[in-house]
CSV table of C-alpha atoms and ligand atoms in Angstrom, one decimal:
chain,number,residue,atom,x,y,z
V,129,MET,CA,6.6,-118.5,-92.6
V,130,ALA,CA,7.4,-116.6,-89.3
V,131,GLU,CA,5.0,-113.7,-88.6
V,132,ASN,CA,6.5,-110.8,-86.7
V,133,ASP,CA,5.4,-107.3,-85.6
V,134,LYS,CA,7.6,-105.5,-88.2
V,135,THR,CA,6.0,-103.7,-91.1
V,136,ALA,CA,7.4,-101.5,-93.8
V,137,THR,CA,5.7,-98.3,-95.0
V,138,LEU,CA,5.9,-97.3,-98.6
V,139,THR,CA,4.9,-93.8,-99.4
V,140,PHE,CA,3.6,-93.4,-103.0
V,141,ASP,CA,1.5,-90.6,-104.5
V,142,GLY,CA,1.1,-89.1,-101.0
V,143,LYS,CA,-0.4,-92.3,-99.7
V,144,ASP,CA,1.2,-94.5,-97.0
V,145,ILE,CA,1.0,-98.2,-97.7
V,146,GLU,CA,1.7,-100.7,-94.9
V,147,LEU,CA,3.6,-103.8,-96.0
V,148,PRO,CA,3.9,-106.9,-93.7
V,149,VAL,CA,7.4,-108.2,-93.2
V,150,HIS,CA,8.2,-111.9,-92.9
V,151,SER,CA,11.2,-113.2,-91.0
V,152,PRO,CA,13.0,-116.3,-92.4
V,153,THR,CA,14.7,-118.8,-90.0
V,154,VAL,CA,18.0,-117.4,-91.4
V,155,GLY,CA,18.7,-114.7,-94.0
V,156,PRO,CA,17.3,-111.2,-94.7
V,157,ASP,CA,13.7,-110.2,-93.9
V,158,VAL,CA,11.2,-110.2,-96.7
V,159,LEU,CA,8.6,-107.5,-97.5
V,160,ASP,CA,5.3,-108.9,-98.5
V,161,ILE,CA,4.0,-106.9,-101.4
V,162,GLY,CA,1.2,-109.3,-102.4
V,163,LYS,CA,-1.5,-106.6,-101.7
V,164,LEU,CA,0.5,-103.7,-103.0
V,165,TYR,CA,-1.4,-103.3,-106.3
V,166,GLY,CA,-4.8,-103.7,-104.5
V,167,GLN,CA,-3.9,-101.0,-101.9
V,168,GLY,CA,-1.7,-98.6,-103.9
V,169,GLY,CA,-2.4,-99.4,-107.6
V,170,VAL,CA,1.3,-99.9,-108.3
V,171,PHE,CA,3.5,-102.9,-109.3
V,172,THR,CA,7.1,-103.6,-108.4
V,173,PHE,CA,9.7,-104.0,-111.2
V,174,ASP,CA,12.5,-106.5,-110.7
V,175,PRO,CA,13.6,-108.2,-113.9
V,176,GLY,CA,15.7,-111.3,-113.2
V,177,PHE,CA,14.2,-111.5,-109.7
V,178,THR,CA,17.3,-109.9,-108.1
V,179,SER,CA,15.4,-108.8,-105.0
V,180,THR,CA,12.2,-110.9,-105.2
V,181,ALA,CA,11.4,-114.1,-103.2
V,182,ALA,CA,8.9,-116.0,-105.4
V,183,CYS,CA,8.0,-118.5,-102.7
V,184,ALA,CA,8.6,-119.7,-99.1
V,185,SER,CA,10.7,-122.9,-98.9
V,186,THR,CA,12.3,-125.1,-96.2
V,187,ILE,CA,14.6,-127.1,-98.5
V,188,THR,CA,17.8,-125.2,-99.3
V,189,TYR,CA,19.5,-122.1,-98.0
V,190,ILE,CA,22.3,-120.2,-99.6
V,191,ASP,CA,24.4,-117.5,-97.9
V,192,GLY,CA,26.0,-115.9,-100.9
V,193,GLU,CA,28.3,-113.6,-98.9
V,194,LYS,CA,29.7,-116.4,-96.7
V,195,GLY,CA,29.7,-119.0,-99.6
V,196,GLU,CA,27.5,-121.4,-97.6
V,197,LEU,CA,25.0,-123.9,-99.0
V,198,LEU,CA,22.7,-125.8,-96.6
V,199,HIS,CA,20.2,-128.6,-97.5
V,200,ARG,CA,17.6,-128.9,-94.7
V,201,GLY,CA,20.2,-127.2,-92.5
V,202,TYR,CA,23.1,-129.5,-93.3
V,203,PRO,CA,26.2,-127.9,-95.0
V,204,ILE,CA,27.0,-129.2,-98.5
V,205,ASP,CA,30.7,-130.0,-97.7
V,206,GLN,CA,29.6,-132.4,-94.8
V,207,LEU,CA,27.0,-134.0,-97.1
V,208,ALA,CA,29.6,-134.4,-99.9
V,209,GLU,CA,32.1,-135.9,-97.6
V,210,LYS,CA,30.0,-138.1,-95.2
V,211,SER,CA,26.8,-138.8,-97.1
V,212,HIS,CA,25.9,-140.0,-100.6
V,213,TYR,CA,23.5,-139.0,-103.3
V,214,LEU,CA,20.5,-141.2,-102.5
V,215,GLU,CA,20.7,-140.3,-98.8
V,216,VAL,CA,20.7,-136.6,-99.9
V,217,CYS,CA,17.8,-137.3,-102.2
V,218,TYR,CA,15.9,-138.7,-99.2
V,219,LEU,CA,16.8,-135.6,-97.1
V,220,LEU,CA,15.6,-133.2,-99.9
V,221,LEU,CA,12.4,-135.1,-100.6
V,222,TYR,CA,11.3,-135.8,-97.0
V,223,GLY,CA,13.1,-133.2,-94.8
V,224,GLU,CA,15.2,-135.4,-92.5
V,225,LEU,CA,18.1,-137.7,-92.8
V,226,PRO,CA,16.8,-141.3,-93.0
V,227,THR,CA,17.2,-144.0,-90.4
V,228,ALA,CA,19.0,-147.1,-91.7
V,229,ASP,CA,15.7,-148.8,-92.4
V,230,GLN,CA,14.2,-145.8,-94.1
V,231,LEU,CA,17.3,-145.5,-96.3
V,232,GLU,CA,17.2,-149.2,-97.3
V,233,ASP,CA,13.5,-148.9,-98.1
V,234,PHE,CA,14.1,-145.8,-100.2
V,235,GLU,CA,17.0,-147.3,-102.1
V,236,ASN,CA,14.9,-150.4,-102.8
V,237,ARG,CA,12.0,-148.2,-104.1
V,238,VAL,CA,14.3,-146.2,-106.4
V,239,THR,CA,16.1,-149.4,-107.6
V,240,SER,CA,12.8,-151.1,-108.6
V,241,HIS,CA,11.9,-148.2,-110.9
V,242,THR,CA,15.2,-147.9,-113.0
V,243,MET,CA,13.9,-149.6,-116.2
V,244,LEU,CA,12.1,-147.6,-118.9
V,245,HIS,CA,8.9,-148.8,-120.5
V,246,GLU,CA,10.3,-150.8,-123.5
V,247,GLN,CA,8.3,-148.8,-126.0
V,248,MET,CA,10.2,-145.7,-124.9
V,249,GLN,CA,13.3,-146.8,-126.8
V,250,PHE,CA,11.4,-145.9,-130.0
V,251,PHE,CA,11.3,-142.3,-128.9
V,252,PHE,CA,15.1,-142.3,-128.7
V,253,ARG,CA,15.4,-144.0,-132.1
V,254,GLY,CA,13.2,-141.2,-133.6
V,255,PHE,CA,16.0,-138.6,-133.0
V,256,ARG,CA,18.8,-137.9,-135.4
V,257,ARG,CA,22.0,-139.6,-134.2
V,258,ASP,CA,23.8,-136.2,-133.9
V,259,ALA,CA,21.0,-134.8,-131.6
V,260,HIS,CA,22.4,-133.2,-128.5
V,261,PRO,CA,21.6,-135.5,-125.5
V,262,MET,CA,19.8,-132.5,-123.8
V,263,ALA,CA,17.4,-132.3,-126.7
V,264,ILE,CA,16.7,-136.0,-126.3
V,265,MET,CA,16.2,-135.7,-122.6
V,266,VAL,CA,13.7,-132.8,-122.9
V,267,GLY,CA,11.7,-134.9,-125.4
V,268,VAL,CA,11.9,-138.2,-123.6
V,269,VAL,CA,11.1,-136.8,-120.1
V,270,GLY,CA,8.2,-134.9,-121.5
V,271,ALA,CA,7.0,-138.1,-123.2
V,272,MET,CA,7.0,-139.9,-119.8
V,273,SER,CA,3.5,-138.3,-119.3
V,274,ALA,CA,2.3,-140.4,-122.2
V,275,PHE,CA,3.7,-143.7,-120.6
V,276,TYR,CA,3.0,-143.4,-116.8
V,277,HIS,CA,-0.6,-142.3,-116.7
V,278,ASP,CA,-0.9,-143.7,-113.2
V,279,SER,CA,1.4,-141.0,-111.8
V,280,THR,CA,0.1,-137.8,-113.4
V,281,ASP,CA,-2.8,-136.9,-111.1
V,282,ILE,CA,-1.2,-134.2,-109.0
V,283,SER,CA,-4.1,-134.1,-106.5
V,284,ASP,CA,-3.3,-137.7,-105.4
V,285,PRO,CA,-0.4,-137.8,-102.9
V,286,TRP,CA,0.3,-141.4,-103.8
V,287,GLN,CA,0.7,-140.6,-107.5
V,288,ARG,CA,2.9,-137.7,-106.6
V,289,GLU,CA,5.1,-140.0,-104.6
V,290,VAL,CA,5.3,-142.6,-107.4
V,291,ALA,CA,6.1,-139.9,-110.0
V,292,SER,CA,8.9,-138.6,-107.7
V,293,ILE,CA,10.5,-142.0,-107.3
V,294,ARG,CA,10.1,-142.8,-111.0
V,295,LEU,CA,11.9,-139.6,-112.0
V,296,VAL,CA,14.8,-140.1,-109.6
V,297,ALA,CA,15.1,-143.7,-110.7
V,298,LYS,CA,14.8,-143.4,-114.4
V,299,MET,CA,16.8,-140.3,-115.1
V,300,PRO,CA,20.2,-142.1,-115.1
V,301,THR,CA,18.7,-144.6,-117.6
V,302,ILE,CA,17.4,-141.7,-119.8
V,303,ALA,CA,20.7,-139.8,-119.7
V,304,ALA,CA,22.7,-142.9,-120.4
V,305,TRP,CA,20.5,-144.0,-123.3
V,306,ALA,CA,20.6,-140.4,-124.8
V,307,TYR,CA,24.4,-140.8,-124.7
V,308,LYS,CA,24.4,-144.4,-126.2
V,309,TYR,CA,22.1,-143.3,-129.0
V,310,HIS,CA,24.2,-140.2,-129.7
V,311,ILE,CA,27.4,-142.4,-130.1
V,312,GLY,CA,25.6,-145.2,-132.0
V,313,GLN,CA,26.0,-147.9,-129.4
V,314,PRO,CA,23.3,-150.3,-128.1
V,315,PHE,CA,21.4,-149.3,-125.0
V,316,VAL,CA,22.6,-150.9,-121.8
V,317,TYR,CA,19.8,-151.9,-119.4
V,318,PRO,CA,20.1,-150.9,-115.7
V,319,ARG,CA,21.5,-153.4,-113.2
V,320,ASN,CA,19.9,-153.2,-109.8
V,321,ASP,CA,22.7,-154.9,-107.9
V,322,LEU,CA,24.8,-151.8,-108.5
V,323,ASP,CA,24.6,-148.5,-106.5
V,324,TYR,CA,23.1,-145.4,-108.2
V,325,ALA,CA,26.3,-143.9,-109.6
V,326,SER,CA,27.9,-147.2,-110.6
V,327,ASN,CA,24.8,-148.2,-112.4
V,328,PHE,CA,24.9,-144.9,-114.4
V,329,LEU,CA,28.6,-145.3,-115.3
V,330,ARG,CA,27.9,-148.9,-116.4
V,331,MET,CA,24.9,-147.9,-118.6
V,332,CYS,CA,27.2,-145.2,-120.2
V,333,PHE,CA,30.4,-147.2,-120.7
V,334,ALA,CA,29.5,-150.9,-120.9
V,335,VAL,CA,29.0,-152.6,-124.3
V,336,PRO,CA,27.5,-156.1,-124.9
V,337,ALA,CA,30.8,-157.3,-126.3
V,338,GLU,CA,32.7,-157.1,-123.1
V,339,ASP,CA,32.4,-156.8,-119.3
V,340,TYR,CA,32.7,-153.4,-117.6
V,341,GLU,CA,34.2,-153.2,-114.1
V,342,VAL,CA,33.1,-150.0,-112.3
V,343,ASN,CA,36.1,-148.4,-110.6
V,344,PRO,CA,34.9,-147.6,-107.0
V,345,ILE,CA,36.9,-144.3,-106.9
V,346,LEU,CA,35.2,-143.1,-110.1
V,347,SER,CA,31.9,-144.2,-108.9
V,348,ARG,CA,32.4,-142.2,-105.6
V,349,ALA,CA,33.5,-139.2,-107.7
V,350,MET,CA,30.4,-139.5,-109.9
V,351,ASP,CA,28.2,-139.8,-106.8
V,352,ARG,CA,29.8,-136.7,-105.4
V,353,ILE,CA,29.1,-134.8,-108.6
V,354,PHE,CA,25.4,-135.8,-108.3
V,355,THR,CA,25.4,-134.8,-104.6
V,356,LEU,CA,26.9,-131.3,-105.3
V,357,HIS,CA,24.3,-130.6,-108.0
V,358,ALA,CA,21.2,-132.0,-106.2
V,359,ASP,CA,19.5,-128.7,-105.3
V,360,HIS,CA,20.2,-125.0,-105.3
V,361,GLU,CA,17.0,-123.3,-104.1
V,362,GLN,CA,15.2,-121.0,-106.6
V,363,ASN,CA,17.6,-121.0,-109.6
V,364,ALA,CA,16.3,-120.5,-113.1
V,365,SER,CA,15.4,-124.1,-113.8
V,366,THR,CA,13.8,-124.7,-110.4
V,367,SER,CA,11.7,-121.6,-110.8
V,368,THR,CA,10.8,-122.8,-114.3
V,369,VAL,CA,9.6,-126.1,-112.8
V,370,ARG,CA,7.6,-124.2,-110.1
V,371,LEU,CA,6.0,-121.9,-112.7
V,372,ALA,CA,5.1,-124.8,-115.0
V,373,SER,CA,3.6,-126.7,-112.1
V,374,SER,CA,1.7,-123.6,-110.9
V,375,SER,CA,-0.8,-124.2,-113.7
V,376,GLY,CA,-1.4,-127.8,-112.6
V,377,ALA,CA,0.8,-129.4,-115.3
V,378,ASN,CA,1.8,-133.0,-114.7
V,379,PRO,CA,5.2,-133.7,-113.1
V,380,PHE,CA,6.9,-135.1,-116.2
V,381,ALA,CA,5.9,-132.0,-118.2
V,382,CYS,CA,7.2,-129.8,-115.4
V,383,ILE,CA,10.6,-131.5,-115.2
V,384,ALA,CA,11.0,-131.4,-119.0
V,385,ALA,CA,10.5,-127.6,-118.7
V,386,GLY,CA,13.2,-127.5,-116.0
V,387,ILE,CA,15.6,-129.5,-118.3
V,388,ALA,CA,15.0,-127.1,-121.1
V,389,CYS,CA,15.8,-124.1,-118.9
V,390,LEU,CA,18.9,-125.8,-117.5
V,391,TRP,CA,20.4,-126.2,-121.0
V,392,GLY,CA,21.4,-122.5,-121.4
V,393,PRO,CA,25.1,-121.6,-121.0
V,394,ALA,CA,24.3,-119.1,-118.3
V,395,HIS,CA,22.9,-122.0,-116.2
V,396,GLY,CA,23.6,-125.8,-116.5
V,397,GLY,CA,25.2,-125.4,-119.9
V,398,ALA,CA,28.1,-123.6,-118.3
V,399,ASN,CA,30.0,-126.8,-117.4
V,400,GLN,CA,30.3,-127.7,-121.1
V,401,ALA,CA,31.1,-124.0,-122.0
V,402,ALA,CA,33.8,-123.9,-119.2
V,403,LEU,CA,35.7,-126.9,-120.5
V,404,GLU,CA,35.5,-125.7,-124.1
V,405,MET,CA,36.9,-122.4,-122.9
V,406,LEU,CA,39.8,-124.0,-121.0
V,407,ARG,CA,40.6,-126.1,-124.1
V,408,GLU,CA,40.5,-123.0,-126.3
V,409,ILE,CA,42.9,-121.2,-123.9
V,410,GLY,CA,45.1,-124.3,-124.3
V,411,THR,CA,48.2,-123.1,-122.5
V,412,PRO,CA,48.8,-120.9,-119.4
V,413,ASP,CA,50.6,-118.2,-121.4
V,414,ARG,CA,47.3,-117.4,-123.2
V,415,ILE,CA,45.4,-116.7,-120.0
V,416,PRO,CA,46.0,-112.9,-119.8
V,417,GLU,CA,44.6,-112.5,-123.3
V,418,PHE,CA,41.3,-114.2,-122.2
V,419,ILE,CA,41.2,-112.3,-118.9
V,420,GLU,CA,41.4,-109.0,-120.9
V,421,ARG,CA,38.6,-110.2,-123.2
V,422,ALA,CA,36.4,-111.0,-120.2
V,423,LYS,CA,37.0,-107.5,-118.8
V,424,ASP,CA,36.3,-105.8,-122.2
V,425,LYS,CA,32.8,-104.3,-122.2
V,426,ASP,CA,32.7,-104.5,-126.0
V,427,ASP,CA,33.5,-108.2,-126.1
V,428,PRO,CA,30.6,-110.5,-125.1
V,429,PHE,CA,33.1,-113.1,-123.9
V,430,ARG,CA,32.8,-114.1,-120.2
V,431,LEU,CA,34.9,-116.4,-118.1
V,432,MET,CA,32.7,-119.5,-118.1
V,433,GLY,CA,32.5,-121.2,-114.7
V,434,PHE,CA,33.0,-117.8,-113.0
V,435,GLY,CA,30.5,-115.6,-111.2
V,436,HIS,CA,27.1,-116.4,-109.7
V,437,ARG,CA,23.9,-114.5,-109.0
V,438,VAL,CA,23.9,-115.4,-105.3
V,439,TYR,CA,27.5,-116.3,-104.4
V,440,LYS,CA,29.7,-113.3,-103.8
V,441,ASN,CA,32.4,-115.6,-102.4
V,442,PHE,CA,33.7,-119.0,-103.3
V,443,ASP,CA,30.9,-121.4,-104.4
V,444,PRO,CA,31.3,-124.1,-101.7
V,445,ARG,CA,30.6,-126.7,-104.3
V,446,ALA,CA,33.6,-125.5,-106.4
V,447,LYS,CA,35.9,-126.2,-103.4
V,448,VAL,CA,34.8,-129.8,-103.1
V,449,MET,CA,34.8,-130.2,-106.9
V,450,LYS,CA,38.4,-129.0,-107.2
V,451,GLN,CA,39.6,-131.5,-104.6
V,452,SER,CA,37.6,-134.2,-106.4
V,453,ALA,CA,39.3,-133.2,-109.7
V,454,ASP,CA,42.7,-133.6,-108.1
V,455,GLU,CA,41.8,-137.1,-106.7
V,456,VAL,CA,40.3,-138.4,-110.0
V,457,LEU,CA,43.1,-137.2,-112.2
V,458,GLU,CA,45.7,-138.6,-109.8
V,459,LEU,CA,43.9,-142.0,-109.8
V,460,LEU,CA,43.8,-142.0,-113.6
V,461,GLY,CA,47.5,-140.9,-113.8
V,462,ILE,CA,46.7,-137.7,-115.7
V,463,ASP,CA,47.5,-135.2,-113.0
V,464,ASN,CA,49.7,-133.3,-115.4
V,465,ASN,CA,46.5,-132.8,-117.5
V,466,PRO,CA,47.1,-129.4,-119.4
V,467,THR,CA,43.4,-128.4,-119.0
V,468,LEU,CA,43.7,-128.8,-115.2
V,469,GLN,CA,46.9,-126.7,-115.3
V,470,VAL,CA,45.1,-124.0,-117.2
V,471,ALA,CA,42.2,-124.1,-114.9
V,472,LYS,CA,44.3,-123.8,-111.7
V,473,GLU,CA,46.3,-121.0,-113.2
V,474,LEU,CA,43.3,-119.1,-114.5
V,475,GLU,CA,41.7,-119.4,-111.0
V,476,GLU,CA,44.8,-118.0,-109.4
V,477,ILE,CA,45.1,-115.1,-111.8
V,478,ALA,CA,41.4,-114.2,-111.9
V,479,THR,CA,40.9,-114.4,-108.1
V,480,HIS,CA,43.7,-111.8,-107.7
V,481,ASP,CA,42.7,-109.5,-110.6
V,482,ASP,CA,41.0,-106.2,-109.5
V,483,TYR,CA,38.1,-106.6,-112.0
V,484,PHE,CA,37.1,-110.0,-110.6
V,485,VAL,CA,37.8,-109.1,-107.0
V,486,GLU,CA,35.7,-105.9,-107.1
V,487,LYS,CA,32.8,-107.7,-108.8
V,488,LYS,CA,33.1,-110.7,-106.5
V,489,LEU,CA,33.4,-113.2,-109.3
V,490,TYR,CA,34.7,-116.5,-108.0
V,491,PRO,CA,34.8,-120.0,-109.6
V,492,ASN,CA,31.4,-121.7,-109.5
V,493,VAL,CA,30.5,-125.4,-109.5
V,494,ASP,CA,30.9,-125.6,-113.2
V,495,PHE,CA,34.5,-124.6,-113.3
V,496,TYR,CA,35.9,-128.0,-112.2
V,497,SER,CA,33.1,-130.5,-112.8
V,498,GLY,CA,33.9,-130.6,-116.6
V,499,ILE,CA,37.5,-131.6,-115.9
V,500,ILE,CA,36.4,-134.6,-113.9
V,501,LEU,CA,33.7,-135.6,-116.3
V,502,ASP,CA,36.2,-135.3,-119.2
V,503,ALA,CA,38.7,-137.5,-117.4
V,504,MET,CA,36.0,-140.1,-116.8
V,505,GLY,CA,35.5,-140.3,-120.5
V,506,PHE,CA,32.3,-138.2,-121.0
V,507,PRO,CA,32.1,-136.0,-124.0
V,508,THR,CA,31.3,-132.3,-123.3
V,509,SER,CA,27.7,-132.8,-124.7
V,510,MET,CA,27.0,-135.1,-121.7
V,511,PHE,CA,28.0,-132.6,-119.0
V,512,THR,CA,24.6,-130.8,-118.9
V,513,PRO,CA,22.6,-134.0,-119.0
V,514,ILE,CA,24.5,-135.2,-116.0
V,515,PHE,CA,23.6,-131.9,-114.2
V,516,ALA,CA,20.0,-132.5,-115.2
V,517,LEU,CA,20.0,-136.0,-113.9
V,518,ALA,CA,21.4,-134.9,-110.5
V,519,ARG,CA,19.1,-131.8,-110.2
V,520,THR,CA,16.0,-133.8,-110.8
V,521,VAL,CA,15.6,-134.6,-107.1
V,522,GLY,CA,15.8,-130.9,-106.3
V,523,TRP,CA,13.2,-130.0,-108.9
V,524,ILE,CA,10.9,-132.7,-107.6
V,525,SER,CA,11.4,-131.7,-103.9
V,526,GLN,CA,10.5,-128.1,-104.8
V,527,TRP,CA,7.6,-129.3,-106.9
V,528,LYS,CA,6.2,-131.4,-104.0
V,529,GLU,CA,6.7,-128.6,-101.5
V,530,GLN,CA,4.8,-126.2,-103.8
V,531,LEU,CA,1.9,-128.6,-104.2
V,532,SER,CA,1.6,-129.2,-100.5
V,533,ASP,CA,1.6,-125.4,-99.8
V,534,PRO,CA,-2.1,-124.3,-99.2
V,535,ALA,CA,-1.1,-120.8,-100.4
V,536,HIS,CA,0.1,-121.8,-103.8
V,537,LYS,CA,-1.5,-120.2,-106.8
V,538,ILE,CA,-0.8,-119.9,-110.5
V,539,GLY,CA,2.4,-117.9,-111.2
V,540,ARG,CA,1.5,-114.8,-113.2
V,541,PRO,CA,4.1,-112.0,-113.2
V,542,ARG,CA,3.0,-108.4,-114.1
V,543,GLN,CA,4.9,-106.1,-116.5
V,544,LEU,CA,6.0,-102.6,-117.1
V,545,TYR,CA,4.4,-102.0,-120.4
V,546,THR,CA,6.4,-99.7,-122.7
V,547,GLY,CA,4.7,-100.3,-126.0
V,548,ALA,CA,2.2,-98.3,-128.1
V,549,THR,CA,-1.0,-97.0,-126.5
V,550,PHE,CA,-4.4,-97.5,-128.0
V,551,ARG,CA,-4.6,-96.9,-131.7
V,552,ASP,CA,-7.2,-97.8,-134.4
V,553,TYR,CA,-6.4,-100.5,-137.0
V,554,VAL,CA,-5.4,-99.1,-140.4
V,555,GLU,CA,-6.4,-100.8,-143.6
V,556,VAL,CA,-3.5,-102.2,-145.6
V,557,GLU,CA,-4.0,-99.8,-148.5
V,558,ASN,CA,-3.8,-96.8,-146.2
V,559,ARG,CA,-0.5,-97.7,-144.5
U,688,CMC,N1,33.2,-113.1,-116.7
U,688,CMC,C1,33.4,-111.7,-116.8
U,688,CMC,N2,32.5,-110.8,-116.3
U,688,CMC,C2,31.5,-111.3,-115.6
U,688,CMC,C3,31.2,-112.6,-115.4
U,688,CMC,C4,32.1,-113.6,-116.0
U,688,CMC,N3,32.0,-114.9,-115.9
U,688,CMC,N4,30.1,-112.8,-114.7
U,688,CMC,C5,29.6,-111.6,-114.4
U,688,CMC,N5,30.5,-110.7,-114.9
U,688,CMC,C6,30.4,-109.2,-114.8
U,688,CMC,C7,29.3,-108.7,-115.7
U,688,CMC,O1,29.8,-108.2,-117.0
U,688,CMC,C8,28.8,-107.5,-114.9
U,688,CMC,O2,29.6,-106.4,-115.1
U,688,CMC,P1,29.1,-104.9,-115.0
U,688,CMC,O3,28.5,-104.7,-113.7
U,688,CMC,O4,30.3,-104.1,-115.3
U,688,CMC,O5,28.1,-104.8,-116.1
U,688,CMC,C9,28.9,-108.0,-113.5
U,688,CMC,O6,29.9,-108.9,-113.5
U,688,CMC,C10,27.6,-108.6,-113.0
U,688,CMC,O7,27.2,-109.6,-113.9
U,688,CMC,P2,25.6,-110.0,-114.2
U,688,CMC,O8,25.5,-110.7,-115.5
U,688,CMC,O9,24.8,-108.7,-114.0
U,688,CMC,O10,25.4,-111.0,-113.0
U,688,CMC,P3,24.2,-112.0,-112.9
U,688,CMC,O11,24.0,-112.3,-111.5
U,688,CMC,O12,23.0,-111.6,-113.7
U,688,CMC,O13,24.8,-113.3,-113.7
U,688,CMC,C11,25.9,-115.4,-114.1
U,688,CMC,C12,25.3,-114.4,-113.0
U,688,CMC,C13,26.2,-116.7,-113.5
U,688,CMC,C14,24.9,-115.6,-115.2
U,688,CMC,C15,27.2,-114.7,-114.7
U,688,CMC,O14,28.1,-114.5,-113.7
U,688,CMC,C16,27.8,-115.5,-115.8
U,688,CMC,O15,27.3,-115.3,-117.0
U,688,CMC,N6,28.8,-116.4,-115.6
U,688,CMC,C17,29.3,-117.3,-116.6
U,688,CMC,C18,28.4,-118.5,-116.8
U,688,CMC,C19,28.4,-119.4,-115.7
U,688,CMC,O16,29.5,-119.8,-115.2
U,688,CMC,N7,27.2,-119.9,-115.2
U,688,CMC,C20,27.1,-120.9,-114.2
U,688,CMC,C21,26.5,-120.5,-112.9
U,688,CMC,S1,26.7,-121.6,-111.6
U,688,CMC,C22,25.7,-123.0,-112.1
U,688,CMC,C23,24.3,-122.8,-112.1
U,688,CMC,O17,23.7,-122.3,-111.1
U,688,CMC,O18,23.7,-123.1,-113.2
């Protein structure tokens, strides 16, 4: 964190309180209010953390006004075009792009951890068949703490490293098995001669009765979806992982907490909700009706896949995703897909509508990802598990960074209490 000579002065109750100011490498300055309560006896109030930095980080930077996303300084569109998911995982985890040898070693380490402890399949089998795959993932990832005792000691850097590799390596197997269980098919074991995305597609779509050939264009599109979701600085699920970890909880418990948070429709669940909305709209002539509903203050309906807390411009991931959707649908010969037509027309209408323009609501990453996943054959219930799989490396990178920060302490927000003041207990017969 860069020190500078700037300070800010807050005057409260006739007293001046000097606040240090930290300058980031890029982005707005940050007022350090850590000593505010000690010096001034006041708290700050910022529900939803709209103006509050909860930590210092070197991993990901977003410029919401420009619509820019950088991982360790590299823009997401370059990474999506020129790199691939495991290389981006290395970049996020270790801070630099790997050399050829480092990449080979990392890929080998990930590949050698793809299998799950055989006993873990009984956890899957304990769920109802109609369980949502996200429910299974929260349970199974949390249960990893009961299986991998040799990587739960967070004070040991080697155990932290093994836990990180295990989570990146096993998450595709867990997501694929949640899917297989959900549709009543046998589990397919990982194959280590396949790349990360191809292996995941095979575990989802192969059956013992016949061979499954992975289409390289679909595998590239899958890899790109993973890459575009790998990290997104201090979003709700990442902050959840950091808060869980701040108490010293083990890595598997922390990632299970992140998966639970990601599930909500305002966050990772939006890709499922967006496709369901596009299907409900059905045909372009019904778009105006839904636009009007989204603008109506008395209607809770929102355009899913639109808007973002940080981006006040196009989400750069959505641009790449849209191009990918075109490629995949053309390859599969379904480029006249009615859902894609509705999506394109909805984007066109909404991005020229005063309401959306004034509020700076643009399509986000979830707007087009569902269309690609649907075309690949995934049911909507698998969209958020795929997001969780891909985001795992971001959660782990942030978790590792937090633990290696000497300044880290338990997260404990304060509150603006608005309840009853002190009152004496009243016996039940006197109420
Ligand atoms: N449709 C219609 N109106 C919207 C939308 C939308 N999708 N999003 C925000 N607004 C309006 C909202 O009603 C509010 O209006 P007003 O100022 O008149 O009250 C204004 O825009 C600001 O909204 P907000 O809820 O205060 O903004 P936020 O930063 O708290 O919420 C958001 C961000 C992503 C939760 C929200 O835009 C939303 O609910 N979008 C739909 C769900 C979605 O696509 N989520 C995926 C986010 S990207 C993937 C991820 O990071 O997980």
